[in-house]
Amino acid sequence: MADSQPQRQTRVSDLEDFERSDGRPAFVLTMAEVKLLGIAGVGFFLDAYDLFIINPVATMLQYRLYGGQHLPANLEGFMKAGANIGSVIGQFGFGYAADALGRKAVYGKELMLIILATILTLTTPTGSLSPNSCLIYLGVFRILLGVGVGGDYPMSASITSDRANLRKRGTMLAYIFSNQGWGSFAGSLVTIIVLLCYKSTMEAGHTSKVDGVWRIIIGVSLIPAFATLYQRLTLPESTRYIKDQQRKTADHEADASEDEITKLKAAQRAEEMRTTTPTPGTPTTTESESKTRAGSETGDEKEKRGSEKIEEDVDVDVSTAPVDLIIKNKAHFKEFLVYFSEWRHFKLLLGTCVCWFLLDIAFYGINLNQNVVLQQIGYDGSSGSPWNRLFKISTGGIIITALGFVPGYYASVLTIEILGRKWIQIQGFLLAGLFLAILAGCFHTLSKVAFIVCFAFLQFFFNFGANTTTYCYPAEVFPTRFRGFAHGISAAMGKCGAIISALAFNTLSKKIGTPACLWIFFGCCMFGALFTLLLPEVKGYDPDEILAEEIRVKRAEKAAATLAAARAD
């Protein structure tokens, strides 16, 4: 323990270039941060865009495939839930890959998957397949789309958290997540514009032309995807990461006799020599010659050898390897299980998973079934020509987004480094629960204006609350080497909540009524606030430093126990 404080001071000193304050508020970004925001934020823009346009697209398919009649309930549910089902797969898979293979090796692949799935969705052969087969075709490729969208959650969170200044980390994550609001807004806006272009054709009786409307709406999402693909694939490692690698190389060379990787490589070379039978008279490399060669290495050769040790993916003995190498080393599944087998670590994962799960039951229960809300405000498209119905639904969608989505996200951006994540999440759960209770208790008696006001506040506190912070927490509370997979698991639990809500809401609302469903969402919010108590405040929190300190303490305790045992003998 004697050297832990100097090591900690060295670590802080090495990163001070990245953490020093420039005197500006956290929400004022540099050009490098704006670029990172554009590269990482497009995934969340596409997530919301693709997720929320499925409601108007489903209505359009009614006219194209079923003559204006409702879609089969089971197939409609499959098509709408497809992206969320795929998201669970993507969040688990890409989350693990981010830790096991490294961010740079994986980042951009999830966007390629989104592009491929979008193109395949556009090829739905509505003119040759049966209506039911078309919905199945569309649903299958929406699952593939969801895999890419889901993979973007842990990837963008890890990339941003790894690169962000500690004092602005939460703000950057909130900025990136706020692109969901803009994605939803853009989806409604693009739908309105395309419908206006098709108005005369559809009003003239050519309802089948709606087939072109939904394909254009979906195809527009390819523009931001292609625009950022190259930047993702070529995104270099962060300055913080490079600096940390250089410092670790220097630490290794300063204490080469204790370098576990060197010992492992020496053991491997010795094993190779033992398993190879030399022919008589063949000269062999003796130990003394090896030492002579090692002693004759120049400083440049040693530096190169140290760099090679970092670049190679060598398994590290956690019990003896240098601490700084451990906390940044690529993680494997066994190490992940060992780390989270301790309650102090597992309770953090439990908190992030349960809070996100409960939040998404309520959040997506409302937003994937906006027809209930649109009906209350007169924008459900229940009357008029096909074009008028579609236009009303799209207009209602943009009203809902403008009222609560975007303002709530930016309230989080502006205050997250002041109020803290824990405070925002708890008050968000409690106040969203309050407005859910008002809507549930007065569902049939609220005036149209009162209903809109309550719903706007509900959306505001979802986003100035748990919908933002449940994304930020896993990216800030877990160490770098476990961050991607832990974030992926947390996000996947959230999507499981969304799937349950999407599949169960319509059935439940018919059996027990919409107000009763809203009371269930209220209960989810209350439990969400309760489980938030498991989480620490992560403003200014450095999980890598905490992990390093834990490793030092364990080693000191082990050394003390060994010494005590030796003295006892």
Coordinates of C-alpha atoms in Angstrom, one line a residue:
M1 CA 0.0 0.0 0.0
A2 CA 3.0 2.3 0.5
D3 CA 3.3 3.0 -3.2
S4 CA -0.3 3.3 -4.1
Q5 CA -0.6 7.0 -3.5
P6 CA 2.5 7.9 -5.7
Q7 CA 1.1 5.6 -8.4
R8 CA -2.3 7.3 -8.2
Q9 CA -0.6 10.8 -8.4
T10 CA 1.4 9.6 -11.4
R11 CA -1.8 8.4 -13.1
V12 CA -3.6 11.7 -12.5
S13 CA -0.5 13.6 -13.7
D14 CA -0.3 11.6 -16.9
L15 CA -4.0 12.4 -17.7
E16 CA -4.0 16.0 -16.6
D17 CA -3.7 17.3 -20.2
F18 CA -7.1 15.7 -20.9
E19 CA -8.9 16.6 -17.6
R20 CA -7.9 20.2 -17.1
S21 CA -10.7 22.8 -17.4
D22 CA -10.7 25.3 -20.2
G23 CA -13.0 27.6 -18.1
R24 CA -16.0 27.2 -20.3
P25 CA -19.3 25.5 -19.3
A26 CA -19.4 21.8 -19.9
F27 CA -22.1 22.1 -22.6
V28 CA -19.8 24.3 -24.7
L29 CA -18.0 21.9 -27.1
T30 CA -14.7 22.1 -28.9
M31 CA -14.5 21.3 -32.6
A32 CA -13.1 17.8 -31.8
E33 CA -16.0 17.1 -29.5
V34 CA -18.5 18.3 -32.1
K35 CA -16.9 15.9 -34.6
L36 CA -17.1 13.1 -32.1
L37 CA -20.8 14.0 -31.5
G38 CA -21.6 13.8 -35.2
I39 CA -19.8 10.4 -35.6
A40 CA -21.2 8.7 -32.5
G41 CA -24.6 10.4 -32.5
V42 CA -25.8 9.2 -35.9
G43 CA -26.6 5.7 -34.5
F44 CA -29.1 7.2 -32.0
F45 CA -30.6 9.4 -34.6
L46 CA -31.2 6.3 -36.8
D47 CA -32.4 4.3 -33.8
A48 CA -35.2 6.8 -33.1
Y49 CA -35.9 7.5 -36.8
D50 CA -36.3 3.8 -37.7
L51 CA -38.2 3.0 -34.5
F52 CA -40.8 5.7 -34.6
I53 CA -41.5 5.8 -38.4
I54 CA -42.7 2.2 -38.2
N55 CA -46.1 3.5 -36.9
P56 CA -46.9 5.6 -40.0
V57 CA -45.3 2.9 -42.2
A58 CA -47.6 0.3 -40.7
T59 CA -50.6 2.5 -41.5
M60 CA -49.4 2.9 -45.1
L61 CA -49.1 -0.8 -45.5
Q62 CA -52.7 -1.1 -44.5
Y63 CA -53.7 0.7 -47.7
R64 CA -51.0 -0.9 -49.9
L65 CA -51.6 -4.5 -48.8
Y66 CA -54.9 -4.9 -47.1
G67 CA -57.2 -2.3 -48.8
G68 CA -57.3 0.0 -45.8
Q69 CA -58.1 -2.8 -43.3
H70 CA -56.1 -3.3 -40.1
L71 CA -52.9 -5.4 -40.3
P72 CA -53.1 -8.9 -38.7
A73 CA -52.4 -8.3 -35.0
N74 CA -49.7 -10.9 -34.6
L75 CA -47.8 -9.9 -37.8
E76 CA -48.1 -6.2 -36.9
G77 CA -46.6 -6.9 -33.4
F78 CA -43.8 -9.0 -35.0
M79 CA -43.0 -6.2 -37.4
K80 CA -43.0 -3.5 -34.8
A81 CA -41.1 -5.5 -32.2
G82 CA -38.5 -6.8 -34.8
A83 CA -36.1 -3.9 -34.3
N84 CA -36.2 -4.3 -30.5
I85 CA -35.6 -8.1 -30.7
G86 CA -32.6 -7.5 -32.9
S87 CA -31.3 -4.8 -30.6
V88 CA -31.0 -7.3 -27.7
I89 CA -28.8 -9.5 -29.9
G90 CA -26.7 -6.5 -31.1
Q91 CA -26.2 -5.1 -27.6
F92 CA -25.0 -8.4 -26.2
G93 CA -22.8 -9.2 -29.2
F94 CA -21.2 -5.9 -29.9
G95 CA -20.9 -5.1 -26.2
Y96 CA -18.8 -8.2 -25.7
A97 CA -16.8 -7.6 -28.9
A98 CA -16.0 -4.0 -27.8
D99 CA -14.2 -5.3 -24.7
A100 CA -12.7 -8.6 -26.1
L101 CA -11.5 -7.2 -29.5
G102 CA -11.1 -3.5 -28.9
R103 CA -13.2 -0.5 -29.9
K104 CA -11.3 0.4 -33.1
A105 CA -11.5 -3.2 -34.4
V106 CA -15.3 -3.2 -34.1
Y107 CA -16.5 0.4 -34.5
G108 CA -18.3 1.0 -37.8
K109 CA -19.3 -2.6 -38.4
E110 CA -22.7 -2.0 -36.6
L111 CA -23.4 1.0 -39.0
M112 CA -22.6 -1.3 -42.0
L113 CA -25.2 -3.7 -40.7
I114 CA -27.7 -0.9 -40.4
I115 CA -27.1 0.2 -44.0
L116 CA -27.4 -3.4 -45.3
A117 CA -30.6 -4.0 -43.4
T118 CA -32.2 -0.8 -44.5
I119 CA -31.4 -1.6 -48.2
L120 CA -32.9 -5.1 -47.8
T121 CA -36.0 -3.6 -46.2
L122 CA -36.5 -1.4 -49.2
T123 CA -36.5 -4.4 -51.5
T124 CA -39.8 -5.8 -49.9
P125 CA -41.6 -7.2 -53.0
T126 CA -45.1 -5.9 -52.2
G127 CA -46.2 -6.6 -55.7
S128 CA -45.3 -10.3 -55.9
L129 CA -45.6 -11.7 -52.3
S130 CA -48.8 -12.2 -50.4
P131 CA -49.6 -9.4 -47.9
N132 CA -48.7 -11.6 -44.9
S133 CA -45.4 -12.7 -46.5
C134 CA -44.5 -9.1 -47.0
L135 CA -44.9 -8.3 -43.4
I136 CA -42.8 -11.3 -42.4
Y137 CA -40.1 -10.3 -45.0
L138 CA -40.1 -6.7 -43.5
G139 CA -40.0 -8.0 -39.9
V140 CA -37.1 -10.3 -40.6
F141 CA -34.9 -7.5 -42.0
R142 CA -36.0 -5.2 -39.2
I143 CA -34.5 -7.7 -36.8
L144 CA -31.3 -7.4 -38.7
L145 CA -31.6 -3.6 -38.6
G146 CA -32.1 -3.9 -34.8
V147 CA -28.9 -5.9 -34.4
G148 CA -27.0 -2.9 -35.9
V149 CA -28.9 -0.3 -34.0
G150 CA -28.5 -2.3 -30.7
G151 CA -24.7 -2.7 -31.3
D152 CA -24.4 1.1 -31.5
Y153 CA -25.4 1.5 -27.9
P154 CA -22.4 0.0 -26.2
M155 CA -20.0 0.9 -29.1
S156 CA -20.8 4.7 -29.1
A157 CA -21.0 4.8 -25.3
S158 CA -17.6 3.2 -24.9
I159 CA -16.0 5.3 -27.7
T160 CA -17.3 8.5 -26.2
S161 CA -16.6 7.7 -22.5
D162 CA -13.0 6.6 -23.4
R163 CA -12.3 9.8 -25.3
A164 CA -14.3 12.4 -23.2
N165 CA -12.8 14.8 -20.8
L166 CA -13.8 13.6 -17.3
R167 CA -15.6 16.9 -16.4
K168 CA -17.6 16.8 -19.6
R169 CA -18.1 13.0 -20.0
G170 CA -21.8 13.1 -18.9
T171 CA -22.6 16.1 -21.1
M172 CA -21.0 14.4 -24.2
L173 CA -23.0 11.2 -23.5
A174 CA -26.2 13.2 -23.1
Y175 CA -25.5 15.1 -26.3
I176 CA -25.1 11.9 -28.2
F177 CA -28.2 10.3 -26.7
S178 CA -30.2 13.5 -27.5
N179 CA -30.0 12.5 -31.1
Q180 CA -32.9 10.2 -30.4
G181 CA -35.1 13.3 -30.1
W182 CA -33.9 14.7 -33.4
G183 CA -34.3 11.3 -35.1
S184 CA -37.9 11.1 -34.0
F185 CA -38.5 14.7 -35.0
A186 CA -36.9 14.1 -38.4
G187 CA -38.9 10.9 -39.0
S188 CA -42.2 12.8 -38.6
L189 CA -40.9 15.8 -40.6
V190 CA -39.8 13.6 -43.6
T191 CA -43.1 11.7 -43.5
I192 CA -45.0 15.0 -43.8
I193 CA -42.8 16.3 -46.6
V194 CA -43.1 13.1 -48.7
L195 CA -46.8 12.9 -48.1
L196 CA -47.2 16.5 -49.3
C197 CA -45.3 15.6 -52.5
Y198 CA -47.7 12.6 -53.1
K199 CA -50.9 14.5 -52.1
S200 CA -52.3 15.1 -55.6
T201 CA -51.6 11.6 -56.7
M202 CA -53.2 9.9 -53.7
E203 CA -56.1 12.3 -53.6
A204 CA -56.8 11.4 -57.2
G205 CA -57.4 7.8 -56.1
H206 CA -54.0 6.2 -56.6
T207 CA -53.7 4.9 -53.1
S208 CA -51.3 2.2 -54.1
K209 CA -48.7 5.0 -54.6
V210 CA -48.3 5.0 -50.9
D211 CA -45.9 2.1 -51.6
G212 CA -43.4 4.7 -52.8
V213 CA -44.0 7.0 -49.8
W214 CA -42.9 4.5 -47.2
R215 CA -39.9 3.4 -49.2
I216 CA -38.7 7.0 -49.6
I217 CA -39.2 7.6 -45.9
I218 CA -37.1 4.6 -44.9
G219 CA -34.5 5.2 -47.6
V220 CA -33.8 8.8 -46.4
S221 CA -32.1 7.2 -43.3
L222 CA -29.3 6.0 -45.5
I223 CA -28.0 9.5 -46.1
P224 CA -26.7 10.1 -42.5
A225 CA -25.6 6.5 -42.3
F226 CA -23.4 6.7 -45.4
A227 CA -22.2 10.2 -44.4
T228 CA -20.6 8.9 -41.2
L229 CA -19.5 5.4 -42.2
Y230 CA -16.0 6.3 -43.4
Q231 CA -15.4 8.5 -40.2
R232 CA -16.3 5.5 -38.0
L233 CA -14.2 3.0 -39.8
T234 CA -11.1 5.3 -39.7
L235 CA -11.7 6.8 -36.2
P236 CA -8.2 6.7 -34.5
E237 CA -7.7 5.7 -30.9
S238 CA -8.2 8.5 -28.4
T239 CA -5.3 10.7 -27.2
R240 CA -6.1 9.5 -23.7
Y241 CA -5.7 5.9 -24.8
I242 CA -2.4 6.5 -26.7
K243 CA -1.0 8.4 -23.7
D244 CA -1.9 5.6 -21.4
Q245 CA -0.2 3.0 -23.6
Q246 CA 3.0 5.1 -23.8
R247 CA 3.0 5.4 -20.0
K248 CA 2.5 1.7 -19.5
T249 CA 5.5 1.0 -21.8
A250 CA 7.7 3.2 -19.8
D251 CA 6.5 1.5 -16.6
H252 CA 7.3 -1.9 -18.0
E253 CA 10.8 -0.9 -19.0
A254 CA 11.5 0.7 -15.7
D255 CA 10.7 -2.6 -13.9
A256 CA 11.5 -5.2 -16.5
S257 CA 12.5 -7.8 -13.9
E258 CA 8.9 -7.9 -12.6
D259 CA 7.3 -7.8 -16.0
E260 CA 4.8 -10.7 -16.1
I261 CA 4.5 -10.6 -19.9
T262 CA 8.3 -10.9 -20.3
K263 CA 8.2 -14.0 -18.0
L264 CA 5.3 -15.5 -20.0
K265 CA 7.2 -15.0 -23.3
A266 CA 10.4 -16.4 -21.8
A267 CA 8.5 -19.5 -20.6
Q268 CA 7.0 -20.0 -24.0
R269 CA 10.5 -19.8 -25.7
A270 CA 11.9 -22.3 -23.2
E271 CA 9.0 -24.6 -23.8
E272 CA 9.7 -24.4 -27.6
M273 CA 13.4 -25.2 -27.0
R274 CA 12.5 -28.2 -24.9
T275 CA 10.1 -29.7 -27.4
T276 CA 12.6 -29.3 -30.3
T277 CA 15.3 -32.0 -30.5
P278 CA 18.5 -30.5 -31.9
T279 CA 20.8 -32.5 -34.1
P280 CA 24.3 -33.3 -32.8
G281 CA 26.7 -30.5 -33.4
T282 CA 24.0 -27.9 -34.0
P283 CA 24.8 -24.8 -32.0
T284 CA 22.1 -23.7 -29.5
T285 CA 21.4 -20.5 -27.8
T286 CA 22.7 -20.7 -24.2
E287 CA 21.3 -18.7 -21.3
S288 CA 24.5 -16.6 -21.2
E289 CA 24.2 -15.8 -24.9
S290 CA 20.6 -14.7 -24.3
K291 CA 21.7 -12.4 -21.5
T292 CA 24.5 -11.0 -23.6
R293 CA 22.0 -10.3 -26.5
A294 CA 19.6 -8.7 -24.1
G295 CA 22.3 -6.6 -22.5
S296 CA 23.4 -5.3 -26.0
E297 CA 19.9 -4.0 -26.9
T298 CA 19.8 -0.3 -27.6
G299 CA 17.3 2.0 -26.0
D300 CA 15.3 2.2 -29.3
E301 CA 15.1 -1.6 -29.5
K302 CA 13.9 -1.8 -25.9
E303 CA 11.2 0.8 -26.6
K304 CA 10.2 -1.1 -29.8
R305 CA 10.0 -4.4 -27.8
G306 CA 7.9 -2.6 -25.1
S307 CA 5.5 -1.3 -27.8
E308 CA 5.2 -4.8 -29.3
K309 CA 4.2 -6.2 -25.9
I310 CA 1.3 -3.7 -25.7
E311 CA 0.1 -4.4 -29.2
E312 CA 0.1 -8.2 -28.8
D313 CA -3.1 -9.6 -27.2
V314 CA -1.4 -11.5 -24.4
D315 CA -3.4 -12.9 -21.5
V316 CA -2.3 -11.2 -18.3
D317 CA -2.1 -12.7 -14.8
V318 CA -4.3 -10.4 -12.7
S319 CA -2.5 -11.4 -9.5
T320 CA 1.0 -10.2 -10.6
A321 CA 0.8 -8.0 -13.7
P322 CA 1.3 -4.2 -13.4
V323 CA -2.0 -2.6 -12.4
D324 CA -2.1 -0.1 -15.3
L325 CA -1.8 -3.0 -17.7
I326 CA -4.8 -4.8 -16.1
I327 CA -7.3 -2.0 -16.1
K328 CA -6.9 -1.3 -19.8
N329 CA -6.2 -4.8 -21.0
K330 CA -8.8 -6.4 -23.2
A331 CA -11.3 -8.3 -21.1
H332 CA -12.4 -11.9 -21.5
F333 CA -15.7 -13.5 -20.3
K334 CA -14.2 -15.3 -17.4
E335 CA -12.6 -12.1 -16.0
F336 CA -16.0 -10.4 -16.5
L337 CA -17.7 -13.1 -14.4
V338 CA -15.0 -12.9 -11.7
Y339 CA -15.2 -9.1 -11.5
F340 CA -19.0 -9.1 -11.1
S341 CA -19.1 -12.0 -8.7
E342 CA -18.4 -9.4 -6.0
W343 CA -21.5 -7.8 -4.6
R344 CA -20.0 -4.2 -4.7
H345 CA -19.6 -4.6 -8.5
F346 CA -22.7 -6.7 -9.2
K347 CA -25.0 -4.3 -7.5
L348 CA -24.0 -1.6 -10.0
L349 CA -24.8 -3.9 -12.9
L350 CA -28.1 -4.9 -11.2
G351 CA -28.9 -1.2 -10.8
T352 CA -28.2 -0.2 -14.4
C353 CA -30.1 -3.2 -15.8
V354 CA -33.2 -3.0 -13.6
C355 CA -33.5 0.8 -14.0
W356 CA -33.2 0.6 -17.8
F357 CA -35.6 -2.4 -17.9
L358 CA -38.3 -0.6 -15.9
L359 CA -37.8 2.7 -17.7
D360 CA -38.3 1.1 -21.1
I361 CA -41.5 -0.7 -20.1
A362 CA -43.1 2.7 -19.4
F363 CA -41.3 4.7 -22.1
Y364 CA -41.9 2.4 -25.0
G365 CA -45.3 1.4 -23.8
I366 CA -46.3 5.0 -24.4
N367 CA -44.2 5.7 -27.5
L368 CA -44.8 2.5 -29.5
N369 CA -48.5 2.9 -29.0
Q370 CA -48.9 6.6 -29.7
N371 CA -52.3 5.9 -31.3
V372 CA -53.9 6.1 -27.9
V373 CA -52.4 9.6 -27.3
L374 CA -53.1 10.7 -30.9
Q375 CA -56.7 9.7 -30.4
Q376 CA -57.0 11.8 -27.3
I377 CA -55.7 14.9 -29.1
G378 CA -57.6 14.3 -32.4
Y379 CA -54.7 13.2 -34.6
D380 CA -55.2 9.5 -34.8
G381 CA -56.3 9.6 -38.4
S382 CA -59.6 7.8 -37.7
S383 CA -61.5 9.7 -40.4
G384 CA -61.0 11.3 -43.8
S385 CA -59.3 10.2 -47.0
P386 CA -56.2 7.8 -46.8
W387 CA -53.9 10.8 -47.4
N388 CA -55.6 12.9 -44.6
R389 CA -55.4 10.1 -42.2
L390 CA -51.7 9.5 -42.8
F391 CA -51.0 13.3 -42.7
K392 CA -52.8 13.6 -39.3
I393 CA -50.8 10.8 -37.8
S394 CA -47.5 12.3 -38.9
T395 CA -48.6 15.8 -37.7
G396 CA -49.5 14.3 -34.3
G397 CA -46.1 12.6 -34.1
I398 CA -44.2 15.8 -34.7
I399 CA -46.3 17.6 -32.1
I400 CA -45.5 15.0 -29.5
T401 CA -41.8 15.1 -30.3
A402 CA -41.6 18.9 -30.2
L403 CA -43.6 19.1 -26.9
G404 CA -41.4 16.9 -24.7
F405 CA -38.8 14.9 -26.5
V406 CA -36.2 17.5 -27.6
P407 CA -36.6 19.9 -24.7
G408 CA -36.2 17.1 -22.2
Y409 CA -33.0 15.9 -23.7
Y410 CA -31.4 19.3 -23.7
A411 CA -32.5 20.0 -20.1
S412 CA -30.3 17.0 -19.3
V413 CA -27.4 18.2 -21.4
L414 CA -27.4 21.6 -19.7
T415 CA -27.7 20.3 -16.1
I416 CA -26.1 16.9 -15.9
E417 CA -22.7 18.1 -14.7
I418 CA -24.4 20.4 -12.2
L419 CA -27.2 18.3 -10.7
G420 CA -25.6 14.9 -11.2
R421 CA -26.9 11.7 -12.8
K422 CA -28.4 10.2 -9.7
W423 CA -30.5 13.3 -8.9
I424 CA -31.7 13.6 -12.4
Q425 CA -32.7 9.9 -12.7
I426 CA -34.6 9.8 -9.4
Q427 CA -36.5 13.0 -10.0
G428 CA -37.2 11.9 -13.6
F429 CA -38.7 8.6 -12.4
L430 CA -40.8 10.3 -9.7
L431 CA -42.2 13.2 -11.8
A432 CA -42.8 10.9 -14.8
G433 CA -44.7 8.7 -12.3
L434 CA -46.7 11.7 -11.1
F435 CA -47.9 12.6 -14.6
L436 CA -48.7 9.0 -15.4
A437 CA -50.8 8.9 -12.3
I438 CA -52.7 12.0 -13.4
L439 CA -53.3 10.5 -16.9
A440 CA -54.4 7.2 -15.4
G441 CA -56.7 8.6 -12.8
C442 CA -58.3 11.2 -15.0
F443 CA -58.0 9.5 -18.4
H444 CA -61.7 9.9 -19.3
T445 CA -62.2 13.3 -17.8
L446 CA -59.2 15.4 -18.8
S447 CA -59.9 18.1 -21.4
K448 CA -57.9 17.9 -24.7
V449 CA -55.6 20.8 -23.5
A450 CA -55.1 19.3 -20.1
F451 CA -54.2 15.9 -21.7
I452 CA -51.7 17.5 -24.0
V453 CA -50.1 19.4 -21.2
C454 CA -49.8 16.3 -18.9
F455 CA -48.4 14.2 -21.8
A456 CA -45.9 16.9 -22.7
F457 CA -44.6 17.0 -19.1
L458 CA -44.5 13.2 -19.0
Q459 CA -42.3 13.1 -22.1
F460 CA -40.2 16.0 -20.7
F461 CA -39.4 14.2 -17.5
F462 CA -38.8 10.9 -19.2
N463 CA -36.0 12.6 -21.2
F464 CA -34.9 15.0 -18.5
G465 CA -34.6 11.9 -16.4
A466 CA -34.1 8.2 -16.7
N467 CA -34.3 7.9 -20.5
T468 CA -31.0 9.9 -20.7
T469 CA -29.3 8.8 -17.5
T470 CA -29.9 5.0 -17.9
Y471 CA -27.7 5.4 -21.1
C472 CA -25.1 7.5 -19.3
Y473 CA -24.7 5.4 -16.2
P474 CA -23.2 2.2 -17.6
A475 CA -20.7 4.2 -19.7
E476 CA -19.5 6.0 -16.6
V477 CA -19.7 3.6 -13.6
F478 CA -17.9 0.6 -15.1
P479 CA -14.1 0.3 -15.8
T480 CA -12.8 0.6 -19.3
R481 CA -12.1 -3.1 -19.7
F482 CA -15.7 -4.2 -18.7
R483 CA -17.5 -1.1 -20.0
G484 CA -18.6 -2.3 -23.4
F485 CA -20.1 -5.6 -22.3
A486 CA -21.7 -4.2 -19.1
H487 CA -23.3 -1.4 -21.2
G488 CA -24.5 -3.9 -23.7
I489 CA -26.1 -6.1 -21.0
S490 CA -27.8 -3.0 -19.4
A491 CA -29.1 -1.8 -22.8
A492 CA -30.3 -5.3 -23.7
M493 CA -32.3 -5.5 -20.5
G494 CA -33.9 -2.2 -21.4
K495 CA -34.9 -3.5 -24.8
C496 CA -36.4 -6.6 -23.2
G497 CA -38.6 -4.2 -21.3
A498 CA -39.5 -2.5 -24.5
I499 CA -40.4 -5.8 -26.2
I500 CA -42.6 -6.9 -23.3
S501 CA -44.3 -3.5 -23.4
A502 CA -44.8 -3.5 -27.1
L503 CA -46.2 -7.0 -27.2
A504 CA -48.4 -6.8 -24.1
F505 CA -49.8 -3.2 -24.2
N506 CA -52.5 -3.8 -26.8
T507 CA -53.7 -7.0 -25.3
L508 CA -53.7 -5.6 -21.7
S509 CA -55.3 -2.4 -22.7
K510 CA -58.2 -4.3 -24.2
K511 CA -58.6 -6.6 -21.2
I512 CA -58.0 -4.2 -18.3
G513 CA -58.2 -0.8 -20.0
T514 CA -55.7 1.8 -20.9
P515 CA -55.8 3.6 -17.5
A516 CA -54.8 0.3 -15.8
C517 CA -51.9 0.0 -18.1
L518 CA -50.8 3.5 -17.2
W519 CA -50.9 2.5 -13.5
I520 CA -48.6 -0.3 -14.3
F521 CA -46.2 2.2 -15.9
F522 CA -46.5 4.3 -12.8
G523 CA -45.4 1.4 -10.7
C524 CA -42.4 0.8 -13.0
C525 CA -41.3 4.4 -12.4
M526 CA -41.6 4.1 -8.6
F527 CA -39.5 0.9 -8.6
G528 CA -37.0 2.6 -10.9
A529 CA -36.5 5.4 -8.5
L530 CA -35.9 2.8 -5.7
F531 CA -33.3 0.8 -7.7
T532 CA -31.4 4.0 -8.5
L533 CA -30.4 4.0 -4.9
L534 CA -28.0 1.1 -5.7
L535 CA -26.0 3.4 -7.9
P536 CA -23.4 6.0 -6.9
E537 CA -23.2 9.5 -8.2
V538 CA -20.7 9.3 -11.1
K539 CA -20.0 13.0 -11.6
G540 CA -16.2 13.2 -11.6
Y541 CA -16.0 9.5 -11.0
D542 CA -13.1 7.5 -12.4
P543 CA -13.9 3.8 -12.4
D544 CA -10.4 2.9 -13.8
E545 CA -8.7 4.5 -10.8
I546 CA -11.1 2.8 -8.4
L547 CA -10.4 -0.6 -10.1
A548 CA -6.6 0.1 -9.8
E549 CA -7.0 0.9 -6.1
E550 CA -9.0 -2.3 -5.5
I551 CA -6.3 -4.4 -7.2
R552 CA -3.5 -2.7 -5.1
V553 CA -5.5 -3.3 -1.9
K554 CA -6.0 -7.0 -2.8
R555 CA -2.3 -7.5 -3.5
A556 CA -1.3 -5.8 -0.3
E557 CA -3.7 -8.0 1.7
K558 CA -2.4 -11.1 -0.1
A559 CA 1.3 -10.1 0.5
A560 CA 0.5 -9.4 4.2
A561 CA -1.2 -12.8 4.5
T562 CA 1.7 -14.6 2.9
L563 CA 4.2 -12.8 5.2
A564 CA 2.1 -13.6 8.3
A565 CA 2.0 -17.3 7.2
A566 CA 5.8 -17.3 6.7
R567 CA 6.4 -15.9 10.1
A568 CA 4.0 -18.4 11.7
D569 CA 6.0 -21.2 10.1

